[in-house]
Coordinates of C-alpha atoms and ligand atoms in Angstrom, one line a residue:
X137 CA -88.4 8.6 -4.0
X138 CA -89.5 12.0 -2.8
X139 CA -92.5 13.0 -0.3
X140 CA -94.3 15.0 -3.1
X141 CA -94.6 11.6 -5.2
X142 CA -95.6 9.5 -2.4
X143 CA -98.0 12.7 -1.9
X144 CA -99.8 12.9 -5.1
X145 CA -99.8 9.0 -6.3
X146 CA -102.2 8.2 -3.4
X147 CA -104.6 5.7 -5.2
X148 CA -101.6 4.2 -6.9
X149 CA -100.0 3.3 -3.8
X150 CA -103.4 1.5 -2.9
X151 CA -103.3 -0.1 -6.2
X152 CA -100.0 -1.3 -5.3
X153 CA -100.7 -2.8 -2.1
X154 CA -103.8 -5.0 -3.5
X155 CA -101.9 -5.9 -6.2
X156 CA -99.1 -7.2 -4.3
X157 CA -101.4 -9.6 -2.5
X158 CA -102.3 -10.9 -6.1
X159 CA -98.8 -10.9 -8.1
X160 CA -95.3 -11.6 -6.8
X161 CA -94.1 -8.3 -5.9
X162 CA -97.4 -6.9 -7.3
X163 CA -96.4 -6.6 -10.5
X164 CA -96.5 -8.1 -14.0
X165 CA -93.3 -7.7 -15.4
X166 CA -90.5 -7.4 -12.9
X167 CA -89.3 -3.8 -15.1
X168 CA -92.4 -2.5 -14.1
X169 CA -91.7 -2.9 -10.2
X170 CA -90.4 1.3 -9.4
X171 CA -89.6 1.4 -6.3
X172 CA -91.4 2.3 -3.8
X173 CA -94.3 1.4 -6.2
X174 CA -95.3 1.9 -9.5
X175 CA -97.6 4.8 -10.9
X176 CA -100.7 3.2 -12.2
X177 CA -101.8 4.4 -16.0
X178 CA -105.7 5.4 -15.9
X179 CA -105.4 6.5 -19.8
X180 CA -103.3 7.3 -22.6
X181 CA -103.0 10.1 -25.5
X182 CA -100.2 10.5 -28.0
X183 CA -96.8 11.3 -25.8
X184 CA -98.7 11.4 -22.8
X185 CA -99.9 9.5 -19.5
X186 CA -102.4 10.0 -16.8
X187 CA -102.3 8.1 -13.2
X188 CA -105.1 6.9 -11.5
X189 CA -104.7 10.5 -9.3
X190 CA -104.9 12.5 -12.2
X191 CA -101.0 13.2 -13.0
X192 CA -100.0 13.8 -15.9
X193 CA -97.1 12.0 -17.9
X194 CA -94.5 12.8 -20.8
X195 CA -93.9 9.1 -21.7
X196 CA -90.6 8.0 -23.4
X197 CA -91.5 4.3 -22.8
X198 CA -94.1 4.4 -25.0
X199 CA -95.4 1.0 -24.7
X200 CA -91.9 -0.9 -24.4
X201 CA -91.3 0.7 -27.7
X202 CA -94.4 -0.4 -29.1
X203 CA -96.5 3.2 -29.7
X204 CA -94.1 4.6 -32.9
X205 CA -97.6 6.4 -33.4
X206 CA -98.5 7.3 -30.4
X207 CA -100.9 6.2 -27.3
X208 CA -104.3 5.5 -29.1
X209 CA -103.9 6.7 -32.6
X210 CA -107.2 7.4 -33.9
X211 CA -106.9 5.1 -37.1
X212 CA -105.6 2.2 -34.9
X213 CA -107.8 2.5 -32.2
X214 CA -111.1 2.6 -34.8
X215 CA -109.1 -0.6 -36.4
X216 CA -109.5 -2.2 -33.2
X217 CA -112.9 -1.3 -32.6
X218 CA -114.6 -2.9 -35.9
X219 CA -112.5 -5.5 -35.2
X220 CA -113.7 -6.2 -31.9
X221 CA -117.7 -5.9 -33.8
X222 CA -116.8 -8.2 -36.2
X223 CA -114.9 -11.3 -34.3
X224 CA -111.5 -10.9 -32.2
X225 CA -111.1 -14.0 -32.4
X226 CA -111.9 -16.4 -35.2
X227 CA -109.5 -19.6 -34.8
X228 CA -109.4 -20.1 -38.4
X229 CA -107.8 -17.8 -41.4
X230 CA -108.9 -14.3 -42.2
X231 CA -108.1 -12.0 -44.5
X232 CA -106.7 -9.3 -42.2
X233 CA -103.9 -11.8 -41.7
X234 CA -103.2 -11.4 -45.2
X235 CA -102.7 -8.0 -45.4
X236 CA -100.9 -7.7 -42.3
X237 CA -98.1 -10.5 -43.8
X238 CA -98.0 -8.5 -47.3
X239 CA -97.1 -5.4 -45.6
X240 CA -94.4 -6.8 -43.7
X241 CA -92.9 -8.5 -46.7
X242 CA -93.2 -5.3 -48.9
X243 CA -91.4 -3.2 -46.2
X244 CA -88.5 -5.5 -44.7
X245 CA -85.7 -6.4 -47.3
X246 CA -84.8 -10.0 -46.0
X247 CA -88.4 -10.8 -45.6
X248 CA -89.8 -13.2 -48.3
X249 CA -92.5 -14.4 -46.5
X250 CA -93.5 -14.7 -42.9
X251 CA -95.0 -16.0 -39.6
X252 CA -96.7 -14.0 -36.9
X253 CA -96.5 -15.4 -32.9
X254 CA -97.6 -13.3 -30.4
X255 CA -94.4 -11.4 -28.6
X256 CA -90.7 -11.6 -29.6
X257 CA -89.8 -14.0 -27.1
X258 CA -92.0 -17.0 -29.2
X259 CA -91.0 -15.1 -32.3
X260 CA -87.2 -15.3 -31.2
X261 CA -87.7 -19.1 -30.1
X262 CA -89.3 -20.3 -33.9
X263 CA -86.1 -18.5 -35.2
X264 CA -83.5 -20.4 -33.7
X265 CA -85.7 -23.8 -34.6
X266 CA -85.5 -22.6 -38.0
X267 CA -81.9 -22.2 -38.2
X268 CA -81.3 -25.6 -36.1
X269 CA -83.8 -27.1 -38.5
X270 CA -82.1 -25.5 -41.8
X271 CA -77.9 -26.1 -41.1
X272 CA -78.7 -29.4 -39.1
X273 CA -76.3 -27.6 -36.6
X274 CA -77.2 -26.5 -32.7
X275 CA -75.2 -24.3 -31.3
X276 CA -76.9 -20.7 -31.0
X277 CA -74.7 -17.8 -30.8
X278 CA -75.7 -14.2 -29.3
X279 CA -74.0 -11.3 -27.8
X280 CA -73.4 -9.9 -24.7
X281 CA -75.8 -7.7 -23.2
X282 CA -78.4 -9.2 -26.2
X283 CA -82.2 -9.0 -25.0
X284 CA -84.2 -11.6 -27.0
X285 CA -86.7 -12.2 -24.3
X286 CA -87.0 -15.4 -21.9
X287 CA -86.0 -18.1 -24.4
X288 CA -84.3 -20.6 -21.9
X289 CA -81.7 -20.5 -24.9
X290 CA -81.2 -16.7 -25.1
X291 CA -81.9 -15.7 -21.7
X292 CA -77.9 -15.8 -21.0
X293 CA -75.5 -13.0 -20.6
X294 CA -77.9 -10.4 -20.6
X295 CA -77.4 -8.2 -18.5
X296 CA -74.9 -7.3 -15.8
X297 CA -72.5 -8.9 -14.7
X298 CA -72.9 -11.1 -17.0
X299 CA -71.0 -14.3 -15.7
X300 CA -74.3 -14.7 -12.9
X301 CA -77.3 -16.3 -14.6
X302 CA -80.0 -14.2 -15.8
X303 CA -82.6 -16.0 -14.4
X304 CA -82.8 -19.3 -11.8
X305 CA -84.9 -22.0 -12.8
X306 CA -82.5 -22.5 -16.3
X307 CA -80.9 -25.5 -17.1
X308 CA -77.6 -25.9 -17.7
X309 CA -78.8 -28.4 -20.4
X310 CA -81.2 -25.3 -21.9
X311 CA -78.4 -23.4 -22.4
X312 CA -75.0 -25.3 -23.5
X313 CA -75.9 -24.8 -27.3
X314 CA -75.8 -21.1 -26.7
X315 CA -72.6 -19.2 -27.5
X316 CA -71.9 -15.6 -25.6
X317 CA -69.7 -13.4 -27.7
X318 CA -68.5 -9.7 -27.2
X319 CA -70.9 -7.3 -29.1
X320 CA -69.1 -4.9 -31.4
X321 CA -66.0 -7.0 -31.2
X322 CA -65.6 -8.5 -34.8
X323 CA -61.9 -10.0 -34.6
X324 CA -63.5 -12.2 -31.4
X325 CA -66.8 -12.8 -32.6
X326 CA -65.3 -13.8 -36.3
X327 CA -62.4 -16.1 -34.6
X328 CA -64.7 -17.8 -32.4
X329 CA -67.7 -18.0 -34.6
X330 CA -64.6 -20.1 -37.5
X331 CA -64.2 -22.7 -34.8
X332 CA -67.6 -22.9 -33.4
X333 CA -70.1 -24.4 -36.5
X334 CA -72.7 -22.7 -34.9
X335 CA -76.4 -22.9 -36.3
X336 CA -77.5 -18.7 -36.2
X337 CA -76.0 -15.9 -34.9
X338 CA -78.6 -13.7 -33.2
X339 CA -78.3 -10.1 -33.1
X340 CA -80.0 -6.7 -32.6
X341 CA -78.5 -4.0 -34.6
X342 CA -78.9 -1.8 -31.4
X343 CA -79.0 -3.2 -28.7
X344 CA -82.3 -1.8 -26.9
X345 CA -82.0 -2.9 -23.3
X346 CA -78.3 -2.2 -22.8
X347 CA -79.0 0.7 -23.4
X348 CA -79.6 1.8 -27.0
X349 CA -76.4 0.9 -28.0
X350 CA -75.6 0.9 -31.9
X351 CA -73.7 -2.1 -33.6
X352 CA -70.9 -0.3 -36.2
X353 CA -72.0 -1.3 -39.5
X354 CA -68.4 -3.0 -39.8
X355 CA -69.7 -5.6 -37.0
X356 CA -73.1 -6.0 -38.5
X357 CA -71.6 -7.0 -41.8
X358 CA -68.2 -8.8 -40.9
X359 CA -71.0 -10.9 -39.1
X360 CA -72.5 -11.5 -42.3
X361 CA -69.9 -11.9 -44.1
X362 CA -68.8 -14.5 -41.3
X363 CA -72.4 -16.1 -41.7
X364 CA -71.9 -17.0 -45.2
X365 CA -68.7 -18.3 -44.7
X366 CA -69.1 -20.4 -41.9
X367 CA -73.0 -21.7 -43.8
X368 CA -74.5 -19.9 -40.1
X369 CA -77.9 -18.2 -40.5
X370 CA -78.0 -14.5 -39.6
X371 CA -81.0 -13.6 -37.8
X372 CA -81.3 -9.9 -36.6
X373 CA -83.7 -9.1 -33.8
X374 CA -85.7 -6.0 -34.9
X375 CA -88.5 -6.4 -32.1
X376 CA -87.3 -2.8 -30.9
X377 CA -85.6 -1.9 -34.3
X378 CA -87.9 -2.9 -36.6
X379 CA -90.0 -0.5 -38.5
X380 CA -88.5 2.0 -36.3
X381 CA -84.8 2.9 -37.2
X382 CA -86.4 3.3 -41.2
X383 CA -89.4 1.5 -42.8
X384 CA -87.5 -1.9 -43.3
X385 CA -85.8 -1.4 -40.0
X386 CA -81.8 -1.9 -39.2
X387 CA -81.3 -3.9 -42.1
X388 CA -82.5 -1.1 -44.3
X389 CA -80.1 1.7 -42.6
X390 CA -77.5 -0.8 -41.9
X391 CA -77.6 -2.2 -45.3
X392 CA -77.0 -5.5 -43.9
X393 CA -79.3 -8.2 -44.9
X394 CA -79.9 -11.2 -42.4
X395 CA -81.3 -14.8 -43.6
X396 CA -84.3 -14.9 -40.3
X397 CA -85.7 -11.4 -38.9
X398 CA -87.5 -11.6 -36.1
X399 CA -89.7 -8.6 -35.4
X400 CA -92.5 -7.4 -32.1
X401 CA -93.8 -4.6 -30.8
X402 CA -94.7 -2.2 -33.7
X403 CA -95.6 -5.3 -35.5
X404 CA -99.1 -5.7 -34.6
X405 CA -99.5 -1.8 -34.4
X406 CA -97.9 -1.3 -31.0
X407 CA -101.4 -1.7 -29.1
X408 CA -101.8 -5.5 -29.2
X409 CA -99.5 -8.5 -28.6
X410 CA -97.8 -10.0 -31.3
X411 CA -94.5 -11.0 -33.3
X412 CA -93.1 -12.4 -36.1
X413 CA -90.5 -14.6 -37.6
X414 CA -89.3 -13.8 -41.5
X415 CA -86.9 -14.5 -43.3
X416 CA -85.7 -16.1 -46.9
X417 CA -88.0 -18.3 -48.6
X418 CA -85.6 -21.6 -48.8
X419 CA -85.6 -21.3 -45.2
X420 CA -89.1 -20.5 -43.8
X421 CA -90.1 -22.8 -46.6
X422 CA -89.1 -25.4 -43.5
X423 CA -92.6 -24.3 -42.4
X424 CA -94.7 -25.2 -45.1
X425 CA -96.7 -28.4 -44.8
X426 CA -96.9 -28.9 -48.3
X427 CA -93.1 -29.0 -49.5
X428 CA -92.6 -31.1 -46.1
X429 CA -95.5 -33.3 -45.4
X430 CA -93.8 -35.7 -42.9
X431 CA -93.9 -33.9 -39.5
X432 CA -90.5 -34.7 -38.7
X433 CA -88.3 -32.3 -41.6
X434 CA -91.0 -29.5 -40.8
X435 CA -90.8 -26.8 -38.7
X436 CA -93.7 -26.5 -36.3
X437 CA -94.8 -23.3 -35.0
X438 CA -98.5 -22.2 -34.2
X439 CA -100.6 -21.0 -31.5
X440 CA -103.8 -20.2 -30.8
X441 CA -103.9 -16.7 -30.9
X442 CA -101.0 -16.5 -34.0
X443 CA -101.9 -14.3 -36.7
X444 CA -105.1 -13.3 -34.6
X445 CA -107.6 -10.3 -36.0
X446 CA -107.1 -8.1 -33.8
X447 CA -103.6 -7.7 -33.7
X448 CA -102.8 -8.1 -37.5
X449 CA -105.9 -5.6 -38.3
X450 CA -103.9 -3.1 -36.0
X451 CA -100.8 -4.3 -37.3
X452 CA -101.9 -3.8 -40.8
X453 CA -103.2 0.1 -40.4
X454 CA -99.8 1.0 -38.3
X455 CA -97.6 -0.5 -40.7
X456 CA -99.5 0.8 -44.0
X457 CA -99.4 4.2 -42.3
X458 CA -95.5 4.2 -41.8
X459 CA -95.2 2.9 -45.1
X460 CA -97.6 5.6 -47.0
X461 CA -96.5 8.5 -45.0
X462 CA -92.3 7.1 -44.9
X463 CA -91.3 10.2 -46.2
X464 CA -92.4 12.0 -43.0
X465 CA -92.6 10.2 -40.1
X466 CA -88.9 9.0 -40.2
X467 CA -87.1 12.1 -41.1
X468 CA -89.4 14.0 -38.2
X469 CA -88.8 10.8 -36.0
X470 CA -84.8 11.0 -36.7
X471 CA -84.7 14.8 -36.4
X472 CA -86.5 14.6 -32.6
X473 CA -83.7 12.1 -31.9
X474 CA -80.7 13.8 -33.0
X475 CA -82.2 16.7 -31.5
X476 CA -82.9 15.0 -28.1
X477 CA -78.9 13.6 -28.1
X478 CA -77.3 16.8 -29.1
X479 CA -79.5 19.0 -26.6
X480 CA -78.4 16.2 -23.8
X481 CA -74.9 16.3 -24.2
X482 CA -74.8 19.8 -24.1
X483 CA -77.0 19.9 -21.1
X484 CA -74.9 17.0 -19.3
X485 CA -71.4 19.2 -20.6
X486 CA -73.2 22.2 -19.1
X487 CA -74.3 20.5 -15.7
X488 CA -70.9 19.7 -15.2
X489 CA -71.8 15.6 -15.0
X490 CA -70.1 13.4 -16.9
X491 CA -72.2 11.4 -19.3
X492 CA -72.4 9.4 -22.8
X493 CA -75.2 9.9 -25.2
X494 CA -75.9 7.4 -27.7
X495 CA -78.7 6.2 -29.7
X496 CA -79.9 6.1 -33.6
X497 CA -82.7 7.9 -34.7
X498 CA -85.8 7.6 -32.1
X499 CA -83.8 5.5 -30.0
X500 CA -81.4 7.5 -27.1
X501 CA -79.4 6.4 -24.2
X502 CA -77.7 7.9 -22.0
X503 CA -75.0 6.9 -19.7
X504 CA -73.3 7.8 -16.5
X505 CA -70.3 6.0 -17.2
X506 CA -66.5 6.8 -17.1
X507 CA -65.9 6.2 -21.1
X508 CA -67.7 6.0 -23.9
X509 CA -70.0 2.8 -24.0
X510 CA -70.1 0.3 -27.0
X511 CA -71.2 -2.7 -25.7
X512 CA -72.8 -4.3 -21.8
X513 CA -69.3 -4.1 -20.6
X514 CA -68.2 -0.4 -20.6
X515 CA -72.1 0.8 -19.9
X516 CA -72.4 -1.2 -17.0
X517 CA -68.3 -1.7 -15.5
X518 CA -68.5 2.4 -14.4
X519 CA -71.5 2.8 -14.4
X520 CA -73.0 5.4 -11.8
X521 CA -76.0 3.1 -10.4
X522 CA -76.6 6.4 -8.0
X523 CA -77.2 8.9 -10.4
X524 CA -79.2 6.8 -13.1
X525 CA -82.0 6.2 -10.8
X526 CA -81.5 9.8 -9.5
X527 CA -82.3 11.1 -13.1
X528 CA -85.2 8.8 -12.9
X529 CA -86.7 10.4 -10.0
X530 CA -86.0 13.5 -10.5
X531 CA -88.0 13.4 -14.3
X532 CA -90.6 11.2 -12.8
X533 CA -91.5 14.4 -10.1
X534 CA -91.4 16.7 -13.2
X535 CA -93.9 14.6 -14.9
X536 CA -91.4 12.7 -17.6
X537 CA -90.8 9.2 -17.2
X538 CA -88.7 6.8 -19.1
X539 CA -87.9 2.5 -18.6
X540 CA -87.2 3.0 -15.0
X541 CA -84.8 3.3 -12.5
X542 CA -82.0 0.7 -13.4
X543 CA -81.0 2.3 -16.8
X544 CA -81.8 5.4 -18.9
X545 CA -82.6 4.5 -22.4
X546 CA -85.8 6.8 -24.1
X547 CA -87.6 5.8 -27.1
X548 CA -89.6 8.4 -29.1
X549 CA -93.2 8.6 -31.0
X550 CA -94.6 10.7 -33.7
X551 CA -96.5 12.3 -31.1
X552 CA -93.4 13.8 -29.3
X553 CA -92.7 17.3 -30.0
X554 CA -89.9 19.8 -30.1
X555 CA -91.2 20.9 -27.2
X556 CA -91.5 17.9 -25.5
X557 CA -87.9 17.4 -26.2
X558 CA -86.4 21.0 -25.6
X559 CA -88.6 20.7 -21.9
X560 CA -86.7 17.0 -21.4
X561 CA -83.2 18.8 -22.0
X562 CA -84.1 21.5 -20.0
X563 CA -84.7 19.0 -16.4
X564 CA -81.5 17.5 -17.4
X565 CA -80.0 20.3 -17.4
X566 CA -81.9 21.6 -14.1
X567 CA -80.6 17.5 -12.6
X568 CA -77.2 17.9 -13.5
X569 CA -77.1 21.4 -12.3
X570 CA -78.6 20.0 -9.1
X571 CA -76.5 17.5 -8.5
X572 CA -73.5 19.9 -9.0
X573 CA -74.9 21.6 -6.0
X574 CA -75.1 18.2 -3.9
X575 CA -79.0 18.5 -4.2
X576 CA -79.8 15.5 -6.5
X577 CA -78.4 11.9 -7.0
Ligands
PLP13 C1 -84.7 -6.9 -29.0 C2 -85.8 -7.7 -28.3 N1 -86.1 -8.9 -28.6 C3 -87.0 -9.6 -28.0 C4 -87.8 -9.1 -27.0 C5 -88.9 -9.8 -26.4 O1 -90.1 -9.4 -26.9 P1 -91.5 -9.7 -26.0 O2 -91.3 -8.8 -24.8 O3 -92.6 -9.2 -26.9 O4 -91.5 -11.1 -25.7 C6 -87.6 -7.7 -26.7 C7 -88.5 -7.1 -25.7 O5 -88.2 -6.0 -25.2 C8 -86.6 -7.0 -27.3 O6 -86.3 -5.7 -27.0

């Protein structure tokens, strides 16, 4: 990291070393830990951050993918703040949670009625106990390079190289119903999947942390098709997708319809935690305590903060909004995107560096591999560790900062701008010219 950022980041690098005394490695979420410590956010507004020293911040993080709208959107910020006056917390029903669940049911296509949890991790582990629940069955597949959060079950083959465990402190035990299969590789996924009588097959339609990597619409439906043959449930993971690649998400531009969706982030309006698990009636029907009265044919799920005020008044007004105002937001959303890809391969081309764009609508990677990637394997085999944190820091001195270090992948708001983007091609460009010139990287 370079002596002007350890130069003007002065308070956060205070920050950091109280908060190391209170948090292993000072930090609450181990993607959060940029080396050699962390910029701390004072305040937000639309694209943009400001540090605790006053810097200020083009954000393409936006909130883990949360903020489709934007830091503090007016309408979800006042949302929040009647909320808060009349109860945050109630602990028994209220109507908000009604109108949050109706407007995810009008606006996903394989939603018949719904759940809400609190992140996509919980909303991810009341899936798979659905499906266990539904086919009797419980064997879990997922695909390489798959994020669904820290499910013991899931939290396999995530990320690279993918034959060490993801995390220690798993069991064996946790994880020997769980089936790893190539993503974007239906002939293996299809054989293996005919001889497995698995329970679900879980799967984001792009995959977010490998790096915004699209499923073909072949694989997303030879899955399906795969499903119903085998009597597996399909569950897509749209906590990154959802809401964001179109109203109803990938299943509504993939056309692909799965039996469980589990959705986060934009859910419960991008500013508050929350999640949810939907999906066709006959099966989240295994839910309801009045077609199942005896404890042990019913799906439990619950907590104490599920389906909470706050989050499903937020929730409510972000989702409304993207469903009123469809016609705009996701053509202007898509248009930043493509704009953003087609400006960075050219500005990559231009630099001289070899790299792969790829991406759907608001969501864009970009790789410095040797061939174009399509799954965990071929973004992470040649992949030049080197340069993607050098792109990181170079953006992060120029005031435009993205997940972090250990992989580039950008996800956009309605409050980016042309500008925004045409200034974010334009460092690439200036990185990849200065790395030509040995100066960067
Ligand atoms: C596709 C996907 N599924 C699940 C999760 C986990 O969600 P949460 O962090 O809310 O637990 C994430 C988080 O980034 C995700 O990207």
């Amino acid at each position: 990291m370079s002596q002007e950022y350890i130069s003007r980041t002065p308070r956060s690098r205070e920050l950091f070393e109280r908060a190391k005394q209170v948090y292993p490695g000072g930090v609450t979420y181990i993607i959060r830990n940029l080396p050699p410590y962390p910029f701390y956010v004072d305040h937000a507004r639309g694209s943009r951050l400001y540090d605790v020293d006053g810097n200020e911040y083009t954000d393409y993080w936006v909130g883990h993918g949360a903020l489709i709208l934007g830091h503090c959107y007016p309408p979800i910020v006042r949302a929040i703040q009647e909320q808060a006056e009349a109860g945050a917390h109630m602990g028994y029903s209220h109507p908000w949670e009604v109108e949050h669940a109706r407007q995810i049911v009008k606006m996903v296509p394989g939603v018949d009625i719904v759940r809400l949890t609190n992140s996509g991790t919980e909303a991810n582990v009341f899936a798979a106990r659905l499906a266990r629940a539904y086919t009797g069955r419980d064997r879990i597949a997922k695909f390489e390079g798959g994020w669904h959060g820290s499910y013991d079950a899931l939290h396999t083959g995530v990320s690279w190289p993918l034959e060490q465990p993801d995390s220690a402190g798993i069991t064996p035990g946790a994880q020997q119903d769980t089936l790893v299969l190539p993503f974007n590789d239906l002939e293996t996924a299809q054989r293996r999947l005919r001889d497995a009588t698995v329970a679900a097959v879980v799967v984001e339609p792009v995959q977010g942390g490998a790096g915004c990597i699209p499923a073909s619409t072949e694989f997303l439906s030879g899955l399906r098709q795969v499903c119903d043959e085998t009597g597996a449930l399909l569950i897509f993971d749209e906590v990154i997708t959802g809401f964001r690649l179109a109203p109803g998400g990938g299943q509504e531009l993939y056309g692909v319809t799965p039996d469980i969706t589990v959705m986060g982030k934009i859910v419960g309006g991008g500013s508050l935690p929350a999640g949810a698990v939907g999906g066709r009636l006959q099966v989240m029907g295994l839910m309801d305590p009045e077609r199942y009265p005896k404890k042990q044919e019913r799906v439990f799920h619950g907590g104490t903060y599920a389906g909470n005020p706050l989050a499903t008044r937020a929730g409510a007004v972000a989702l409304r909004e993207l469903d009123e105002r469809r016609e705009e937001i996701y053509p202007y959303l898509n248009r930043l995107g493509e704009r953003a890809r087609r400006g960075l391969v050219a500005a990559f081309e231009e630099g001289g560096v070899k790299a792969y764009i790829t991406g759907v609508g608001s969501l864009i990677g970009v790789h410095f591999t040797q061939e174009y990637p399509t799954d965990i394997r071929t973004a992470s085999r040649t992949r030049n560790r080197e340069l993607t944190a050098g792109l990181f820091s170079y953006l992060l001195e120029r005031g435009i900062v993205f997940i972090g270090p250990g992989s580039i992948h950008l996800m956009l708001s309605v409050a980016h701008t042309e500008e925004d983007i045409d200034r974010l091609v334009a460092e690439c460009r200036g990185f990849a010219q200065s790395v030509k010139s040995g100066g960067a990287g």
